[in-house]
Coordinates of C-alpha atoms in Angstrom, one line a residue:
M177 CA -83.4 136.8 112.5
S178 CA -81.0 138.9 110.4
R179 CA -81.0 139.7 106.7
G180 CA -78.2 137.3 106.2
E181 CA -80.1 134.2 107.6
L182 CA -81.4 131.7 105.1
L183 CA -84.6 131.1 107.1
Q184 CA -86.5 134.4 107.1
P185 CA -89.6 135.5 109.1
G186 CA -93.1 134.7 108.0
I187 CA -93.0 130.9 108.5
L188 CA -96.4 129.3 109.2
S189 CA -95.4 127.0 112.0
C190 CA -97.1 126.6 115.4
Q191 CA -95.6 128.4 118.3
G192 CA -92.7 126.5 119.9
C193 CA -92.3 124.3 116.8
G194 CA -89.1 122.3 117.1
A195 CA -89.1 121.6 113.4
A196 CA -88.9 125.3 112.6
L197 CA -85.8 125.8 114.8
A198 CA -84.3 122.6 113.4
M199 CA -84.4 124.0 109.8
K200 CA -82.8 127.3 111.1
L201 CA -79.9 125.3 112.5
A202 CA -79.6 123.3 109.3
M203 CA -79.3 126.4 107.2
M204 CA -76.7 127.9 109.6
G205 CA -74.6 124.7 109.1
L206 CA -75.1 124.2 105.4
G207 CA -75.1 127.7 103.9
K208 CA -76.5 129.1 100.7
R209 CA -75.2 126.5 98.3
T210 CA -78.0 124.1 99.3
I211 CA -81.0 122.6 97.5
V212 CA -83.8 121.3 99.8
V213 CA -86.2 118.5 98.8
I214 CA -89.4 118.4 101.0
P215 CA -92.0 115.6 100.8
A216 CA -95.5 116.0 102.3
C217 CA -94.9 117.0 106.0
C218 CA -95.3 119.9 108.3
W219 CA -92.6 121.8 106.4
T220 CA -94.7 121.7 103.3
I221 CA -96.9 124.2 105.1
I222 CA -94.3 126.0 107.3
L223 CA -92.4 127.2 104.3
G224 CA -95.2 129.4 103.0
V225 CA -97.5 129.6 100.0
Y226 CA -96.1 129.8 96.5
P227 CA -94.6 132.1 95.2
Y228 CA -93.5 133.1 98.7
S229 CA -90.9 131.1 100.6
A230 CA -89.2 131.6 104.0
L231 CA -86.2 129.6 102.8
Q232 CA -83.7 131.6 100.8
V233 CA -82.5 128.5 98.9
P234 CA -84.1 126.4 96.1
V235 CA -86.8 124.1 97.3
I236 CA -88.5 121.2 95.6
H237 CA -91.8 119.8 96.9
V238 CA -92.3 116.1 96.2
P239 CA -94.7 113.2 97.0
F240 CA -94.5 111.6 100.4
E241 CA -92.4 108.6 99.6
T242 CA -89.9 110.2 97.2
A243 CA -87.7 112.6 99.2
A244 CA -84.6 110.4 98.9
V245 CA -84.9 109.3 95.3
V246 CA -85.6 112.9 94.1
A247 CA -82.6 114.1 96.1
S248 CA -80.6 111.4 94.3
G249 CA -81.8 112.6 91.0
V250 CA -81.0 116.3 91.7
R251 CA -77.5 115.2 92.8
A252 CA -77.0 113.3 89.5
A253 CA -78.1 116.4 87.5
L254 CA -75.8 118.7 89.5
D255 CA -72.9 116.3 88.9
M256 CA -73.5 116.4 85.2
R257 CA -73.4 120.2 85.4
G258 CA -70.2 120.0 87.4
E259 CA -71.7 121.7 90.4
K260 CA -70.0 119.6 93.1
D261 CA -70.2 122.3 95.8
V262 CA -74.1 122.2 96.1
E263 CA -75.4 120.1 99.0
V264 CA -78.7 118.3 98.3
M265 CA -80.7 117.9 101.5
A266 CA -83.9 115.7 101.7
W267 CA -85.9 117.1 104.7
A268 CA -88.7 114.8 105.9
G269 CA -90.6 114.1 109.1
D270 CA -90.7 110.8 110.9
G271 CA -93.8 109.6 108.9
G272 CA -92.0 110.3 105.6
T273 CA -88.8 108.6 106.9
F274 CA -89.6 105.8 109.3
D275 CA -92.6 104.6 107.3
I276 CA -93.6 105.9 103.9
G277 CA -90.2 107.0 102.6
L278 CA -88.0 104.2 104.1
Q279 CA -87.8 102.2 100.8
A280 CA -86.4 105.2 98.8
L281 CA -84.1 106.1 101.7
S282 CA -82.8 102.6 101.8
G283 CA -82.2 102.6 98.1
A284 CA -80.2 105.8 98.2
A285 CA -78.2 104.6 101.1
E286 CA -77.4 101.3 99.5
R287 CA -76.1 103.1 96.4
N288 CA -74.3 105.6 98.8
D289 CA -75.7 108.5 96.8
D290 CA -74.1 111.7 97.7
I291 CA -77.1 113.3 99.5
L292 CA -77.9 114.5 103.0
Y293 CA -81.1 113.1 104.4
V294 CA -82.5 114.7 107.5
C295 CA -85.4 113.3 109.6
Y296 CA -87.0 115.9 111.9
D297 CA -88.7 113.7 114.3
N298 CA -91.8 114.8 116.2
E299 CA -92.9 111.2 116.7
A300 CA -96.2 111.2 114.9
Y301 CA -98.0 112.4 111.7
M302 CA -98.5 115.8 113.2
N303 CA -99.4 117.6 109.9
T304 CA -102.4 115.5 109.3
G305 CA -103.8 115.3 112.8
I306 CA -101.4 113.5 115.2
Q307 CA -101.7 110.0 114.0
R308 CA -99.3 107.2 115.2
S309 CA -96.1 106.6 113.2
S310 CA -93.5 103.9 113.8
A311 CA -91.5 106.6 115.6
T312 CA -94.2 107.1 118.2
P313 CA -92.9 105.8 121.6
I314 CA -94.6 103.3 123.9
G315 CA -97.4 104.8 125.9
A316 CA -97.9 108.0 123.8
W317 CA -101.3 109.3 123.0
T318 CA -102.2 110.0 119.4
T319 CA -105.5 110.2 117.6
T320 CA -105.1 106.7 116.3
T321 CA -103.9 105.3 119.7
P322 CA -106.3 107.0 122.1
A323 CA -106.7 106.5 125.8
G324 CA -107.4 102.8 126.5
S325 CA -105.5 101.7 123.4
L326 CA -102.1 103.4 123.8
K327 CA -99.2 102.3 121.6
K328 CA -97.5 99.2 123.0
E329 CA -94.8 98.8 120.4
P330 CA -91.3 100.4 120.8
K331 CA -90.1 103.1 118.5
K332 CA -88.3 101.8 115.4
D333 CA -84.5 101.9 115.8
L334 CA -83.8 103.8 112.6
E335 CA -80.2 104.4 113.5
K336 CA -79.5 100.7 113.5
I337 CA -81.2 100.3 110.2
M338 CA -79.2 103.1 108.6
M339 CA -75.9 101.9 110.1
G340 CA -76.7 98.5 108.5
H341 CA -76.3 100.3 105.1
S342 CA -72.6 101.2 106.0
I343 CA -73.1 104.9 105.2
P344 CA -70.2 107.2 105.9
Y345 CA -71.9 109.5 108.3
L346 CA -74.8 109.3 110.8
A347 CA -75.6 111.5 113.7
T348 CA -78.4 112.3 116.2
L349 CA -79.2 116.0 117.0
S350 CA -81.5 117.9 119.2
V351 CA -82.9 121.4 119.0
A352 CA -82.0 121.8 122.7
Y353 CA -78.3 121.6 121.8
P354 CA -77.9 124.1 118.9
D355 CA -74.1 124.3 118.8
D356 CA -73.8 120.5 118.5
A357 CA -76.5 120.5 115.8
V358 CA -74.9 123.2 113.6
K359 CA -71.5 121.5 114.0
K360 CA -72.9 118.2 112.7
F361 CA -74.6 119.9 109.7
R362 CA -71.3 121.5 108.9
R363 CA -69.5 118.1 109.2
A364 CA -72.0 116.4 107.0
R365 CA -71.4 118.9 104.3
T366 CA -67.7 117.9 104.2
I367 CA -68.4 114.2 103.7
R368 CA -69.2 112.5 100.3
G369 CA -71.8 109.8 100.1
T370 CA -75.1 109.3 102.0
K371 CA -75.3 111.2 105.3
F372 CA -78.2 110.6 107.7
L373 CA -79.1 113.1 110.5
H374 CA -81.9 112.4 113.0
I375 CA -83.0 115.5 114.9
L376 CA -85.6 115.4 117.7
S377 CA -88.1 118.2 117.2
P378 CA -90.9 118.6 119.8
C379 CA -94.4 119.4 118.6
P380 CA -96.4 121.4 121.2
P381 CA -99.9 120.4 120.0
G382 CA -99.0 116.7 119.5
W383 CA -96.9 116.4 122.7
R384 CA -99.4 118.3 124.7
I385 CA -96.9 120.8 126.0
D386 CA -96.9 124.5 126.4
P387 CA -94.9 126.1 123.4
S388 CA -92.5 127.7 125.9
Q389 CA -91.5 124.2 127.1
S390 CA -90.2 122.8 123.7
I391 CA -86.5 123.3 124.4
R392 CA -86.8 122.1 128.0
T393 CA -88.6 118.9 126.9
A394 CA -86.1 118.2 124.2
R395 CA -83.3 118.7 126.7
L396 CA -84.9 116.2 129.1
A397 CA -85.1 113.7 126.3
T398 CA -81.3 113.7 126.1
L399 CA -80.6 114.0 129.8
S400 CA -82.8 110.9 130.4
N401 CA -81.0 109.1 127.6
V402 CA -84.3 108.7 125.7
F403 CA -82.7 110.5 122.8
P404 CA -78.9 110.3 123.2
L405 CA -76.6 112.5 121.0
Y406 CA -73.9 110.7 119.1
E407 CA -72.3 110.4 115.6
V408 CA -71.0 107.6 113.6
V409 CA -68.2 108.3 111.1
D410 CA -67.2 105.4 108.9
G411 CA -68.7 103.0 111.3
K412 CA -66.9 104.5 114.4
L413 CA -69.3 105.7 117.1
E414 CA -68.6 108.7 119.4
L415 CA -70.9 110.0 122.0
S416 CA -71.5 113.8 121.7
L417 CA -72.8 114.2 125.3
I418 CA -72.6 112.1 128.4
P419 CA -75.0 113.7 131.0
E420 CA -73.3 114.5 134.3
K421 CA -76.5 113.5 136.0
T422 CA -79.1 111.3 134.2
V423 CA -82.7 112.1 135.0
P424 CA -85.3 109.3 135.2
V425 CA -87.4 108.7 132.1
K426 CA -90.4 109.3 134.3
E427 CA -89.4 113.0 134.6
Y428 CA -89.4 113.3 130.8
L429 CA -92.8 111.6 130.4
E430 CA -94.5 113.6 133.1
C431 CA -93.9 117.0 131.4
Q432 CA -95.9 115.9 128.4
G433 CA -99.7 115.5 128.2
R434 CA -99.4 112.8 125.6
F435 CA -98.1 110.3 128.2
K436 CA -100.9 111.1 130.7
G437 CA -102.5 107.7 130.3
I438 CA -99.3 105.6 130.3
T439 CA -99.3 102.6 132.7
P440 CA -96.6 101.8 135.3
E441 CA -95.8 98.7 133.3
M442 CA -95.2 100.8 130.1
E443 CA -93.1 103.3 132.1
D444 CA -90.9 100.4 133.4
L445 CA -90.5 99.0 129.9
L446 CA -89.5 102.4 128.5
Q447 CA -86.9 102.8 131.3
R448 CA -85.5 99.3 130.6
N449 CA -85.3 99.9 126.9
V450 CA -83.6 103.3 127.4
D451 CA -81.1 101.8 129.8
R452 CA -80.3 98.9 127.5
K453 CA -79.7 101.1 124.5
W454 CA -77.6 103.5 126.5
E455 CA -75.4 100.7 127.8
E456 CA -75.0 99.5 124.2
L457 CA -73.9 103.0 123.1
L458 CA -71.4 103.3 126.0
A459 CA -69.9 99.9 125.2
E460 CA -69.6 100.7 121.5
A461 CA -68.0 104.1 122.2
E462 CA -65.6 102.5 124.7
K463 CA -64.6 99.9 122.1
E464 CA -63.8 102.7 119.6
R465 CA -61.8 104.6 122.3
Q466 CA -59.7 101.6 123.2
A467 CA -59.0 100.9 119.5
L468 CA -57.6 104.4 119.1
S469 CA -55.5 104.3 122.3

């Protein structure tokens, strides 16, 4: 890292932490005129112990459920001061977004408050001991869904929920595709209103992978269409990547120890769900393409 980067050395993340890289990409895209609001999550720890901070921008730590509403309040205060060029980013994990913070996020989106909300998604409550969240996929091991009682419910489709709020910008990102991620952070900064970014961030301890395999695992998630990359601008969907050769979901599952106990029936269900959602995205993107032609 250089002296000019806004995420400096000394962070307290695990080795191979996708969330740490995700923040680095965010800062590269957003720049210094940014205020970060962080609820209880891994990043509460990663940042460092007060008065030290690895982030070279103002940071506000808030209770678990309040990231979006605090960001809205900061935005209102900045507007009163005439500081329109400052981006306010709420930065929360999947537990603080899919579950505990969803009400505040929905309220901010319904009001179209001018904030950027980022969910770094490692698919469980990793910071408190790898408990199931509603972002946890079918068949994944967690400490609250142990062997013999694996999660049977599909991951919540948060993109559809947010698109239902008619926000001006939504995008999915992956730490395995850094150029695409930085571009989307930069784009979000140019748009007024509520922006929602969903970034897949592997967690080596929770996903039971070697830290050196974080990027490869995240890339397989996209190449298998488990986590497709796209953006929605004013309701118009565009795919960011169409894999030249799609890999089976099974290949993505087999590289992670958390899916060691998954049943063949769960694997089949996951593959069917992934195929259905991918076909929906292709159809929506084609509809937009034909409308523009």
